PDB file of C-alpha atoms and ligand atoms in Angstrom:
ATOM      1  CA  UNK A   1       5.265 -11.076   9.439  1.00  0.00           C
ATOM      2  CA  UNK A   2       7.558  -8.670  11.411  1.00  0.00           C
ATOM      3  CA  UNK A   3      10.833  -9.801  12.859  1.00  0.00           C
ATOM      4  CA  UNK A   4      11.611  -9.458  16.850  1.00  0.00           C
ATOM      5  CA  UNK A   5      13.681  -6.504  16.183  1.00  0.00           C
ATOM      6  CA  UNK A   6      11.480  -5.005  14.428  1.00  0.00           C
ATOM      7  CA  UNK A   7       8.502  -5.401  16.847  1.00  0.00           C
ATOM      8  CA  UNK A   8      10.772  -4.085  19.504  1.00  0.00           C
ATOM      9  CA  UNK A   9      12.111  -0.954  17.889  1.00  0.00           C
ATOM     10  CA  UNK A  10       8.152  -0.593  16.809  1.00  0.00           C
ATOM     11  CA  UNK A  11       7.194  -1.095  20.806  1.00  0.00           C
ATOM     12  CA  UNK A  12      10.020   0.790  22.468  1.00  0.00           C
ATOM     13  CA  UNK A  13      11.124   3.369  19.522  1.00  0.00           C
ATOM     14  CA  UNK A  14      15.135   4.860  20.378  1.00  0.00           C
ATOM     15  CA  UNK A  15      15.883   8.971  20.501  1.00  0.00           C
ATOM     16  CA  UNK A  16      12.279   9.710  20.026  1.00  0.00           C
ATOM     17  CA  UNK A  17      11.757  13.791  20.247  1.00  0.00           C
ATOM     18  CA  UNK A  18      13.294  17.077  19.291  1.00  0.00           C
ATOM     19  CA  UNK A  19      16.514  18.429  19.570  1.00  0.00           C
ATOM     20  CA  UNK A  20      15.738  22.494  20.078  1.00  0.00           C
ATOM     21  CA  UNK A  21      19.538  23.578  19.254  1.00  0.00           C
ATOM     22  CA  UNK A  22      19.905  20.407  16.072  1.00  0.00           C
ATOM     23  CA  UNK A  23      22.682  21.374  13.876  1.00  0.00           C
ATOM     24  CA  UNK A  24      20.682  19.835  10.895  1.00  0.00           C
ATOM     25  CA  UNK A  25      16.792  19.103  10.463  1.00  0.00           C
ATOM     26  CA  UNK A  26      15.351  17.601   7.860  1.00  0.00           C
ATOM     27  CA  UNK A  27      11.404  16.364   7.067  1.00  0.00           C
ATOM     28  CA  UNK A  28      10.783  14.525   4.113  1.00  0.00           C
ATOM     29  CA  UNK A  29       7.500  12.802   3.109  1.00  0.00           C
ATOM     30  CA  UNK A  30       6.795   9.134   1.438  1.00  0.00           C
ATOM     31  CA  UNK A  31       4.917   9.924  -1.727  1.00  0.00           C
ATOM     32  CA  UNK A  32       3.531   6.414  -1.557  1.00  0.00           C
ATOM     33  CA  UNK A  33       1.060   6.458   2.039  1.00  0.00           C
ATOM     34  CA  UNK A  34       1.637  10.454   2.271  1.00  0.00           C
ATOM     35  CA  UNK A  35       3.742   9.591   5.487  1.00  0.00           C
ATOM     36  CA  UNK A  36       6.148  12.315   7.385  1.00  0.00           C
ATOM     37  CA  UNK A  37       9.701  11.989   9.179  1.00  0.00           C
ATOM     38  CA  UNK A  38      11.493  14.792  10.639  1.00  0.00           C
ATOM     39  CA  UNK A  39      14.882  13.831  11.464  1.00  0.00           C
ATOM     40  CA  UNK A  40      17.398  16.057  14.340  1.00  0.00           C
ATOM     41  CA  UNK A  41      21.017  16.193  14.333  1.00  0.00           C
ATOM     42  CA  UNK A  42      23.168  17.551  16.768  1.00  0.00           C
ATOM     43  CA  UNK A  43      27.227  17.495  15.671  1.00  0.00           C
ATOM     44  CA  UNK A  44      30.163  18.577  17.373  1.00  0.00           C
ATOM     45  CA  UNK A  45      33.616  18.300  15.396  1.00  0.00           C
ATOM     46  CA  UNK A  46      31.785  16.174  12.487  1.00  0.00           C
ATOM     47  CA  UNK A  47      30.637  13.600  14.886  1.00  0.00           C
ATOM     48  CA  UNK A  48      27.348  13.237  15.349  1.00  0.00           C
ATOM     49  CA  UNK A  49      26.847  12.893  19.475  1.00  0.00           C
ATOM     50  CA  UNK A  50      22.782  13.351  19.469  1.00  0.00           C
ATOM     51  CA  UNK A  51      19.710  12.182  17.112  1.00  0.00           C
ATOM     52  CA  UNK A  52      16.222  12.232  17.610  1.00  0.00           C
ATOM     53  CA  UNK A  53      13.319  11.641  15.345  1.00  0.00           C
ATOM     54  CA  UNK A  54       9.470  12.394  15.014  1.00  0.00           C
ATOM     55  CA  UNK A  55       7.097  10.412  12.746  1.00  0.00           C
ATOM     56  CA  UNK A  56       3.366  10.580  11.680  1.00  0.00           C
ATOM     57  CA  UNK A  57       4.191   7.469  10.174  1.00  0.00           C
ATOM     58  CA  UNK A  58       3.433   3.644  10.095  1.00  0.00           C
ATOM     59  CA  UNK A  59       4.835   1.077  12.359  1.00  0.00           C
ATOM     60  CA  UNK A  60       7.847   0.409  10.031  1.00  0.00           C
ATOM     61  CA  UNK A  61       8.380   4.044   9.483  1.00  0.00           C
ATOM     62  CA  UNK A  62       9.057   3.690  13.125  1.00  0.00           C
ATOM     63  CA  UNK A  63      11.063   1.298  13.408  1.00  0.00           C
ATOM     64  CA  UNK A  64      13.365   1.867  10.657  1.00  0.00           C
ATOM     65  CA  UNK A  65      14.444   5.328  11.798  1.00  0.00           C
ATOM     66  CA  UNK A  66      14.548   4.036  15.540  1.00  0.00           C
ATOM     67  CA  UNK A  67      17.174   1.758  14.158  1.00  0.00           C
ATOM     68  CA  UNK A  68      18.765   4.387  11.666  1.00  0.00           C
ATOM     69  CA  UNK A  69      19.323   7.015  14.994  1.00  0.00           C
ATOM     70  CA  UNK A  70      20.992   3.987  16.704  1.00  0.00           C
ATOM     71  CA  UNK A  71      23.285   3.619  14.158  1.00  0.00           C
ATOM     72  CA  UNK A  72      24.318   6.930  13.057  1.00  0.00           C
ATOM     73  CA  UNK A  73      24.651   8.210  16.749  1.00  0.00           C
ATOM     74  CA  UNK A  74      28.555   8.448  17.345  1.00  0.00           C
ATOM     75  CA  UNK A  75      29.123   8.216  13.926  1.00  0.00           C
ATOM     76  CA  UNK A  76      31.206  10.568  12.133  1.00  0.00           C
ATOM     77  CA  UNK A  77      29.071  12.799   9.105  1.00  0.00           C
ATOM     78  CA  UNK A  78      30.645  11.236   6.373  1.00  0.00           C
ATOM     79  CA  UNK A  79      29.725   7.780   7.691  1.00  0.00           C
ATOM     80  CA  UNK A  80      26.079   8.564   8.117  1.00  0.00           C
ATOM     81  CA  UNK A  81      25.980  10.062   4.708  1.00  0.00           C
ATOM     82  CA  UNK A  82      26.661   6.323   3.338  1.00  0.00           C
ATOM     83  CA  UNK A  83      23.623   4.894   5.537  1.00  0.00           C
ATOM     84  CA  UNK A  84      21.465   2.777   3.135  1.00  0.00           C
ATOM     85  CA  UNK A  85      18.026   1.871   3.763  1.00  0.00           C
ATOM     86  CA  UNK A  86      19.055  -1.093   2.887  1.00  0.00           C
ATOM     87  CA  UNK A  87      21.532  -1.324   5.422  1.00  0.00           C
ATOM     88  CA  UNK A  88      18.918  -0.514   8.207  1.00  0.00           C
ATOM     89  CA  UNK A  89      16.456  -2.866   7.182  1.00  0.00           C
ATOM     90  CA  UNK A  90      19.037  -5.794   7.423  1.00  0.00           C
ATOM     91  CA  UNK A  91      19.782  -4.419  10.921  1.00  0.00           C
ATOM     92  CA  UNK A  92      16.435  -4.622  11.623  1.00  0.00           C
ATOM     93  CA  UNK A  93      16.575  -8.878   9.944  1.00  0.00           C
ATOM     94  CA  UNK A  94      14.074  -7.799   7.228  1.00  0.00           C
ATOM     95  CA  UNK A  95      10.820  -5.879   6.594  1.00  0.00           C
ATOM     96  CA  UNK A  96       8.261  -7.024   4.609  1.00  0.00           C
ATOM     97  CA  UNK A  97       8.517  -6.258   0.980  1.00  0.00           C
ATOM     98  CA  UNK A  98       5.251  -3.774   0.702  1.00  0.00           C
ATOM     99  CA  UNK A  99       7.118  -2.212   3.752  1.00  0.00           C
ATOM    100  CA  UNK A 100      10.352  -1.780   2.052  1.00  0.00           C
ATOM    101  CA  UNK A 101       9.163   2.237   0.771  1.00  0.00           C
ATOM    102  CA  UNK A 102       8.898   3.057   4.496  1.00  0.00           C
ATOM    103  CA  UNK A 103      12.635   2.565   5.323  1.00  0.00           C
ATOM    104  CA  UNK A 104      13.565   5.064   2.610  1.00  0.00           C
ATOM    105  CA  UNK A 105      11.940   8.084   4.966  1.00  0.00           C
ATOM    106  CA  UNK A 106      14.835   6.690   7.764  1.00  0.00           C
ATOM    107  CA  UNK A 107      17.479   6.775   4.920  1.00  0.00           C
ATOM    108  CA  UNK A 108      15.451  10.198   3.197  1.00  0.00           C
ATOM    109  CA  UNK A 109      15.275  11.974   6.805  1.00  0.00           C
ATOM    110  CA  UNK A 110      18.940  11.646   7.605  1.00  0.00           C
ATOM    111  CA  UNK A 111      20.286  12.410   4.310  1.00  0.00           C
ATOM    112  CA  UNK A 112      18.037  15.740   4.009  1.00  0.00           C
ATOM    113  CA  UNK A 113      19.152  16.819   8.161  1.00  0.00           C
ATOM    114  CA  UNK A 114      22.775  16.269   6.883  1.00  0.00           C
ATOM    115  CA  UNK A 115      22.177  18.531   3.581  1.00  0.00           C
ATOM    116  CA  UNK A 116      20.727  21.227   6.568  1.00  0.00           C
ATOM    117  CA  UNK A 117      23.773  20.848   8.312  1.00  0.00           C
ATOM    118  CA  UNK A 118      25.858  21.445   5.618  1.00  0.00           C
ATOM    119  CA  UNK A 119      24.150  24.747   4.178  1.00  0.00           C
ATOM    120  CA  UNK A 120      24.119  26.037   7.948  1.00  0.00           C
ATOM    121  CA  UNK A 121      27.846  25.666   8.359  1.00  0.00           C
ATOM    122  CA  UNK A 122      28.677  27.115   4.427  1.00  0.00           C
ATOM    123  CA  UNK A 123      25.877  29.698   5.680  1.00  0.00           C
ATOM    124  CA  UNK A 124      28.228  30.472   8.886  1.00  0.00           C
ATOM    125  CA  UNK A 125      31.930  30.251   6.873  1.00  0.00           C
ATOM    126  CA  UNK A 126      30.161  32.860   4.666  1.00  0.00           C
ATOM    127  CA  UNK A 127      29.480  35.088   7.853  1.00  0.00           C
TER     128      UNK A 127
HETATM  129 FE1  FES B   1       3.842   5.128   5.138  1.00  0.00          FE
HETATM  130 FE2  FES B   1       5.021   3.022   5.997  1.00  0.00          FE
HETATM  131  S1  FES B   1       3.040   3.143   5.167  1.00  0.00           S
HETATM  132  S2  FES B   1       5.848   5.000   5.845  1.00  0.00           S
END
């Protein structure tokens, strides 16, 4: 039912944890299973050099934003704001399709730590 890659991200999740100094956090639920993701960004210079990610979520939850930190990490801010769910469910060779609504929370979780991001750094230009 699952691919490899998606047993493996599942069994040894990447950048699981907190980032205490994140330049962006964002949380956002799945109104579907009532599922949570809280997503930590750390930039320097627009480039995004840290990302970690907690879940009370299902296995594909998991897996989905494992994969989404691995690909966003070293990525510039304007490329992660064009990461698709889509896009990290191919990565991951395919989920199920009653698992599809928990790779939106990966897609969701960065999107909402890059909106934080931005409002802190308009929040800090406005001194
Ligand atoms: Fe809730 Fe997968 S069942 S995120």
């Amino acid at each position: 039912m699952y691919s490899e890659k998606v047993m493996d991200h599942f069994e040894n999740p990447r950048n699981v944890g907190e980032i205490p100094d994140a330049s962006g956090v964002g949380t956002v639920g799945n109104a579907k299973c009532g599922d949570i993701m809280r997503m930590y960004l750390k930039i320097e210079d627009g480039v995004i050099v840290d990302c970690k990610f907690k879940t009370f979520g299902c296995g594909a939850a998991i897996a989905t934003s494992s994969m989404a930190t691995e690909m966003i990490k070293g990525k510039t801010v304007e490329e992660a704001e064009k990461l698709t769910n889509a896009a990290v469910v191919e990565a991951l060779d395919g989920l199920p399709p009653v698992k599809i609504h928990c790779s939106l929370l990966a897609e969701e979780a960065v999107k909402a730590a890059l909106d934080d991001y931005h409002k802190k750094q308009q929040a800090q230009q406005n001194g």
